[in-house]
């Protein structure tokens, strides 16, 4: 495998989409100056994690792939000569998807992935907001490196990782929004440890690198624990982000 420098951006998100995008652009610039060739953003990077609540207005957050968020990220990719994985809430006619688009260093859209596995639990009411993915799994190529981008809940299913590995992926990116639900009656357990362990397992069993990107900070009753990480094919953590 040809090696490539990647950057993972984990941030605390506000209710202001424009501010969130502007802050992320500044962080992408920092990553580019430090040598990153691919930058991956967290799940739904430009919005609060609205699925923790029921009955939010979808159109307050959803955009077309031709909308302002992806347009800004395409311009940013061109400006800094860096590829970007951009997870956002996509509206296509009357359907809504949890999407990740891949943009190359020239600002060209290489394609998009629609999240396949959709949870529906207290604090994660995603079936109220997202259709199940309809595009299948995809392989993208940047500077000769093949990778796939899955999204959050996909990480709990070994089949998804295996499918993209067999299709040629050398890196699997998992944009994520996961944390501890405060004041929850759920059984006690270490969600951070489970989240990291299962993905390190995907790295080992499929002999791939895994890059997991998580947000930080409290939103409503969810405390996102950050700690984005990159694992090598032996499950060794190469880099880990902070909790905050």
mmCIF file of C-alpha atoms in Angstrom:
data_model
loop_
_atom_site.group_PDB
_atom_site.id
_atom_site.type_symbol
_atom_site.label_atom_id
_atom_site.label_comp_id
_atom_site.label_asym_id
_atom_site.label_seq_id
_atom_site.Cartn_x
_atom_site.Cartn_y
_atom_site.Cartn_z
ATOM 1 C CA UNK A 1 0.000 0.000 0.000
ATOM 2 C CA UNK A 2 1.152 3.515 -0.788
ATOM 3 C CA UNK A 3 1.151 5.614 2.391
ATOM 4 C CA UNK A 4 -0.732 8.873 2.620
ATOM 5 C CA UNK A 5 -1.102 11.484 5.372
ATOM 6 C CA UNK A 6 -4.662 11.918 6.601
ATOM 7 C CA UNK A 7 -6.298 14.334 9.025
ATOM 8 C CA UNK A 8 -9.329 13.758 11.240
ATOM 9 C CA UNK A 9 -11.266 16.801 12.423
ATOM 10 C CA UNK A 10 -13.305 16.483 15.629
ATOM 11 C CA UNK A 11 -15.083 19.607 16.829
ATOM 12 C CA UNK A 12 -17.775 20.822 19.162
ATOM 13 C CA UNK A 13 -20.833 21.809 17.142
ATOM 14 C CA UNK A 14 -23.118 24.803 17.662
ATOM 15 C CA UNK A 15 -26.660 25.388 16.431
ATOM 16 C CA UNK A 16 -25.351 27.740 13.749
ATOM 17 C CA UNK A 17 -24.601 25.849 10.520
ATOM 18 C CA UNK A 18 -22.670 28.729 8.949
ATOM 19 C CA UNK A 19 -20.408 29.091 11.997
ATOM 20 C CA UNK A 20 -19.781 25.345 12.087
ATOM 21 C CA UNK A 21 -18.735 25.296 8.444
ATOM 22 C CA UNK A 22 -16.478 28.339 8.833
ATOM 23 C CA UNK A 23 -14.752 26.800 11.866
ATOM 24 C CA UNK A 24 -14.208 23.548 10.012
ATOM 25 C CA UNK A 25 -12.678 25.321 7.014
ATOM 26 C CA UNK A 26 -10.085 26.871 9.339
ATOM 27 C CA UNK A 27 -9.254 23.445 10.753
ATOM 28 C CA UNK A 28 -8.947 21.984 7.252
ATOM 29 C CA UNK A 29 -6.445 24.724 6.450
ATOM 30 C CA UNK A 30 -4.416 23.739 9.528
ATOM 31 C CA UNK A 31 -4.465 20.080 8.479
ATOM 32 C CA UNK A 32 -3.388 20.959 4.941
ATOM 33 C CA UNK A 33 -0.461 23.018 6.229
ATOM 34 C CA UNK A 34 0.628 20.023 8.324
ATOM 35 C CA UNK A 35 0.738 17.814 5.232
ATOM 36 C CA UNK A 36 -2.633 16.064 5.166
ATOM 37 C CA UNK A 37 -3.715 14.823 1.740
ATOM 38 C CA UNK A 38 -7.136 13.568 2.862
ATOM 39 C CA UNK A 39 -9.179 15.225 5.609
ATOM 40 C CA UNK A 40 -12.209 13.450 7.062
ATOM 41 C CA UNK A 41 -14.944 15.275 8.989
ATOM 42 C CA UNK A 42 -17.295 13.957 11.657
ATOM 43 C CA UNK A 43 -20.816 12.705 10.953
ATOM 44 C CA UNK A 44 -23.296 15.541 10.237
ATOM 45 C CA UNK A 45 -20.388 17.908 10.810
ATOM 46 C CA UNK A 46 -22.231 21.149 10.103
ATOM 47 C CA UNK A 47 -25.344 20.571 12.238
ATOM 48 C CA UNK A 48 -26.092 19.647 15.835
ATOM 49 C CA UNK A 49 -26.843 15.968 16.297
ATOM 50 C CA UNK A 50 -30.559 16.589 15.868
ATOM 51 C CA UNK A 51 -31.635 12.882 15.771
ATOM 52 C CA UNK A 52 -31.324 12.750 19.568
ATOM 53 C CA UNK A 53 -34.650 14.612 19.577
ATOM 54 C CA UNK A 54 -37.932 13.618 18.003
ATOM 55 C CA UNK A 55 -39.933 15.702 15.531
ATOM 56 C CA UNK A 56 -37.303 18.224 14.472
ATOM 57 C CA UNK A 57 -37.972 20.010 11.179
ATOM 58 C CA UNK A 58 -35.821 18.146 8.647
ATOM 59 C CA UNK A 59 -35.592 21.111 6.334
ATOM 60 C CA UNK A 60 -33.824 23.168 8.988
ATOM 61 C CA UNK A 61 -30.778 20.959 8.434
ATOM 62 C CA UNK A 62 -31.032 19.152 5.086
ATOM 63 C CA UNK A 63 -29.342 20.437 1.933
ATOM 64 C CA UNK A 64 -28.889 19.395 -1.664
ATOM 65 C CA UNK A 65 -25.489 18.155 -2.764
ATOM 66 C CA UNK A 66 -25.435 21.396 -4.769
ATOM 67 C CA UNK A 67 -26.143 23.421 -1.625
ATOM 68 C CA UNK A 68 -23.879 25.809 0.300
ATOM 69 C CA UNK A 69 -22.083 23.272 2.518
ATOM 70 C CA UNK A 70 -20.762 21.041 -0.251
ATOM 71 C CA UNK A 71 -20.073 24.100 -2.429
ATOM 72 C CA UNK A 72 -17.895 25.586 0.324
ATOM 73 C CA UNK A 73 -16.056 22.306 0.833
ATOM 74 C CA UNK A 74 -15.362 21.981 -2.896
ATOM 75 C CA UNK A 75 -13.890 25.487 -2.877
ATOM 76 C CA UNK A 76 -11.840 24.627 0.211
ATOM 77 C CA UNK A 77 -10.486 21.464 -1.408
ATOM 78 C CA UNK A 78 -9.355 23.437 -4.451
ATOM 79 C CA UNK A 79 -7.867 26.248 -2.373
ATOM 80 C CA UNK A 80 -5.696 23.996 -0.218
ATOM 81 C CA UNK A 81 -5.147 21.152 -2.686
ATOM 82 C CA UNK A 82 -6.588 18.578 -0.301
ATOM 83 C CA UNK A 83 -9.210 15.836 -0.590
ATOM 84 C CA UNK A 84 -12.105 16.026 1.866
ATOM 85 C CA UNK A 85 -14.671 13.502 3.124
ATOM 86 C CA UNK A 86 -17.768 15.567 3.904
ATOM 87 C CA UNK A 87 -20.634 13.978 5.881
ATOM 88 C CA UNK A 88 -23.851 16.022 5.751
ATOM 89 C CA UNK A 89 -27.652 15.731 5.799
ATOM 90 C CA UNK A 90 -28.777 15.371 2.197
ATOM 91 C CA UNK A 91 -32.197 16.024 0.693
ATOM 92 C CA UNK A 92 -33.018 14.470 -2.675
ATOM 93 C CA UNK A 93 -36.520 15.480 -3.733
ATOM 94 C CA UNK A 94 -38.677 14.134 -0.888
ATOM 95 C CA UNK A 95 -36.082 11.751 0.565
ATOM 96 C CA UNK A 96 -33.454 12.417 3.216
ATOM 97 C CA UNK A 97 -30.119 10.635 3.655
ATOM 98 C CA UNK A 98 -27.180 10.613 6.050
ATOM 99 C CA UNK A 99 -24.537 11.167 3.388
ATOM 100 C CA UNK A 100 -20.792 11.388 2.950
ATOM 101 C CA UNK A 101 -19.409 12.934 -0.227
ATOM 102 C CA UNK A 102 -15.814 12.585 -1.342
ATOM 103 C CA UNK A 103 -14.149 15.599 -2.962
ATOM 104 C CA UNK A 104 -10.722 15.455 -4.580
ATOM 105 C CA UNK A 105 -8.009 18.101 -4.381
ATOM 106 C CA UNK A 106 -9.346 19.795 -7.507
ATOM 107 C CA UNK A 107 -12.779 20.231 -5.951
ATOM 108 C CA UNK A 108 -14.344 17.481 -8.052
ATOM 109 C CA UNK A 109 -17.070 15.318 -6.540
ATOM 110 C CA UNK A 110 -15.898 11.711 -6.768
ATOM 111 C CA UNK A 111 -19.167 10.335 -5.436
ATOM 112 C CA UNK A 112 -21.307 9.906 -2.366
ATOM 113 C CA UNK A 113 -22.262 7.215 0.121
ATOM 114 C CA UNK A 114 -25.619 6.936 1.884
ATOM 115 C CA UNK A 115 -25.500 5.439 5.373
ATOM 116 C CA UNK A 116 -26.842 1.891 5.188
ATOM 117 C CA UNK A 117 -27.553 0.954 8.804
ATOM 118 C CA UNK A 118 -29.945 3.285 10.636
ATOM 119 C CA UNK A 119 -30.383 2.997 14.428
ATOM 120 C CA UNK A 120 -33.511 3.880 16.351
ATOM 121 C CA UNK A 121 -32.971 4.027 20.094
ATOM 122 C CA UNK A 122 -33.493 6.616 22.849
ATOM 123 C CA UNK A 123 -31.216 9.519 21.992
ATOM 124 C CA UNK A 124 -30.652 8.178 18.466
ATOM 125 C CA UNK A 125 -33.996 8.468 16.651
ATOM 126 C CA UNK A 126 -32.418 8.235 13.229
ATOM 127 C CA UNK A 127 -35.182 6.316 11.435
ATOM 128 C CA UNK A 128 -37.332 9.393 11.879
ATOM 129 C CA UNK A 129 -34.873 11.382 9.761
ATOM 130 C CA UNK A 130 -32.948 9.081 7.396
ATOM 131 C CA UNK A 131 -33.774 6.634 4.625
ATOM 132 C CA UNK A 132 -31.708 3.466 4.458
ATOM 133 C CA UNK A 133 -28.825 3.840 2.023
ATOM 134 C CA UNK A 134 -29.643 3.022 -1.592
ATOM 135 C CA UNK A 135 -26.270 3.381 -3.322
ATOM 136 C CA UNK A 136 -24.434 0.345 -2.001
ATOM 137 C CA UNK A 137 -20.834 0.427 -0.800
ATOM 138 C CA UNK A 138 -18.255 2.380 -2.779
ATOM 139 C CA UNK A 139 -14.492 2.525 -3.215
ATOM 140 C CA UNK A 140 -12.757 5.850 -3.823
ATOM 141 C CA UNK A 141 -9.168 6.460 -4.934
ATOM 142 C CA UNK A 142 -6.984 9.417 -3.913
ATOM 143 C CA UNK A 143 -3.290 9.504 -4.882
ATOM 144 C CA UNK A 144 -3.360 5.786 -5.588
ATOM 145 C CA UNK A 145 -4.841 4.857 -2.194
ATOM 146 C CA UNK A 146 -8.173 3.011 -2.191
ATOM 147 C CA UNK A 147 -10.633 3.674 0.627
ATOM 148 C CA UNK A 148 -14.261 3.435 1.637
ATOM 149 C CA UNK A 149 -16.303 5.698 3.829
ATOM 150 C CA UNK A 150 -18.955 4.138 6.030
ATOM 151 C CA UNK A 151 -20.931 6.134 8.620
ATOM 152 C CA UNK A 152 -21.337 5.678 12.391
ATOM 153 C CA UNK A 153 -23.838 2.840 13.020
ATOM 154 C CA UNK A 154 -22.319 0.949 10.079
ATOM 155 C CA UNK A 155 -19.340 0.388 12.385
ATOM 156 C CA UNK A 156 -21.192 -2.194 14.467
ATOM 157 C CA UNK A 157 -21.695 -4.550 11.508
ATOM 158 C CA UNK A 158 -18.799 -6.736 10.308
ATOM 159 C CA UNK A 159 -20.408 -7.295 6.910
ATOM 160 C CA UNK A 160 -19.957 -3.676 5.826
ATOM 161 C CA UNK A 161 -16.238 -3.669 6.610
ATOM 162 C CA UNK A 162 -15.762 -7.033 4.914
ATOM 163 C CA UNK A 163 -17.589 -5.973 1.757
ATOM 164 C CA UNK A 164 -15.477 -2.846 1.248
ATOM 165 C CA UNK A 165 -12.272 -4.756 2.003
ATOM 166 C CA UNK A 166 -13.128 -7.343 -0.647
ATOM 167 C CA UNK A 167 -13.833 -4.466 -3.040
ATOM 168 C CA UNK A 168 -10.276 -3.222 -2.527
ATOM 169 C CA UNK A 169 -10.374 -0.743 0.385
ATOM 170 C CA UNK A 170 -7.044 -0.134 2.138
ATOM 171 C CA UNK A 171 -8.522 2.400 4.583
ATOM 172 C CA UNK A 172 -12.029 2.536 6.041
ATOM 173 C CA UNK A 173 -13.210 5.919 7.299
ATOM 174 C CA UNK A 174 -16.021 5.987 9.868
ATOM 175 C CA UNK A 175 -17.442 9.506 10.419
ATOM 176 C CA UNK A 176 -19.281 9.221 13.729
ATOM 177 C CA UNK A 177 -21.456 10.965 16.299
ATOM 178 C CA UNK A 178 -21.352 8.846 19.446
ATOM 179 C CA UNK A 179 -21.291 9.610 23.124
ATOM 180 C CA UNK A 180 -22.840 8.817 26.463
ATOM 181 C CA UNK A 181 -26.539 9.590 26.886
ATOM 182 C CA UNK A 182 -26.760 11.381 30.233
ATOM 183 C CA UNK A 183 -29.487 10.487 32.712
ATOM 184 C CA UNK A 184 -30.174 7.356 30.699
ATOM 185 C CA UNK A 185 -31.717 4.197 32.137
ATOM 186 C CA UNK A 186 -29.721 2.069 29.722
ATOM 187 C CA UNK A 187 -27.601 -0.756 31.202
ATOM 188 C CA UNK A 188 -24.174 0.387 32.314
ATOM 189 C CA UNK A 189 -21.311 -0.249 29.946
ATOM 190 C CA UNK A 190 -18.286 1.463 28.473
ATOM 191 C CA UNK A 191 -19.510 2.730 25.116
ATOM 192 C CA UNK A 192 -16.189 4.337 24.294
ATOM 193 C CA UNK A 193 -14.301 1.102 24.816
ATOM 194 C CA UNK A 194 -16.852 -0.865 22.782
ATOM 195 C CA UNK A 195 -16.774 1.705 19.955
ATOM 196 C CA UNK A 196 -12.993 1.654 19.694
ATOM 197 C CA UNK A 197 -12.635 -2.095 20.164
ATOM 198 C CA UNK A 198 -15.114 -3.106 17.457
ATOM 199 C CA UNK A 199 -13.403 -0.893 14.904
ATOM 200 C CA UNK A 200 -9.931 -2.091 15.835
ATOM 201 C CA UNK A 201 -11.412 -5.549 15.279
ATOM 202 C CA UNK A 202 -12.457 -4.555 11.749
ATOM 203 C CA UNK A 203 -8.887 -3.383 11.114
ATOM 204 C CA UNK A 204 -7.414 -6.681 12.300
ATOM 205 C CA UNK A 205 -9.856 -9.074 10.639
ATOM 206 C CA UNK A 206 -9.718 -7.245 7.309
ATOM 207 C CA UNK A 207 -6.063 -6.129 7.363
ATOM 208 C CA UNK A 208 -6.981 -2.480 6.727
ATOM 209 C CA UNK A 209 -6.369 0.858 8.347
ATOM 210 C CA UNK A 210 -9.398 2.299 10.153
ATOM 211 C CA UNK A 211 -9.964 6.011 10.771
ATOM 212 C CA UNK A 212 -12.840 6.867 13.114
ATOM 213 C CA UNK A 213 -13.908 10.498 13.530
ATOM 214 C CA UNK A 214 -16.112 11.564 16.450
ATOM 215 C CA UNK A 215 -17.430 14.888 17.698
ATOM 216 C CA UNK A 216 -16.858 16.378 21.149
ATOM 217 C CA UNK A 217 -18.849 18.346 23.711
ATOM 218 C CA UNK A 218 -22.343 18.167 25.128
ATOM 219 C CA UNK A 219 -25.436 18.540 22.984
ATOM 220 C CA UNK A 220 -28.731 18.136 24.818
ATOM 221 C CA UNK A 221 -28.478 14.933 26.836
ATOM 222 C CA UNK A 222 -25.543 13.508 24.881
ATOM 223 C CA UNK A 223 -21.913 13.978 25.872
ATOM 224 C CA UNK A 224 -19.782 13.152 22.840
ATOM 225 C CA UNK A 225 -16.485 11.668 23.927
ATOM 226 C CA UNK A 226 -14.286 12.564 20.939
ATOM 227 C CA UNK A 227 -11.115 10.433 20.938
ATOM 228 C CA UNK A 228 -11.072 10.053 17.172
ATOM 229 C CA UNK A 229 -8.397 7.555 16.205
ATOM 230 C CA UNK A 230 -6.475 5.810 13.465
ATOM 231 C CA UNK A 231 -5.769 2.104 13.817
ATOM 232 C CA UNK A 232 -3.257 0.114 11.786
ATOM 233 C CA UNK A 233 -4.105 -3.385 10.445
ATOM 234 C CA UNK A 234 -2.899 -4.968 13.707
ATOM 235 C CA UNK A 235 -5.291 -2.891 15.775
ATOM 236 C CA UNK A 236 -2.558 -0.598 17.075
ATOM 237 C CA UNK A 237 -3.676 2.993 17.667
ATOM 238 C CA UNK A 238 -1.406 5.278 15.640
ATOM 239 C CA UNK A 239 -3.076 8.522 16.720
ATOM 240 C CA UNK A 240 -5.920 9.380 19.100
ATOM 241 C CA UNK A 241 -7.700 12.687 19.596
ATOM 242 C CA UNK A 242 -8.576 14.214 22.954
ATOM 243 C CA UNK A 243 -11.837 13.902 24.862
ATOM 244 C CA UNK A 244 -12.612 17.592 24.385
#
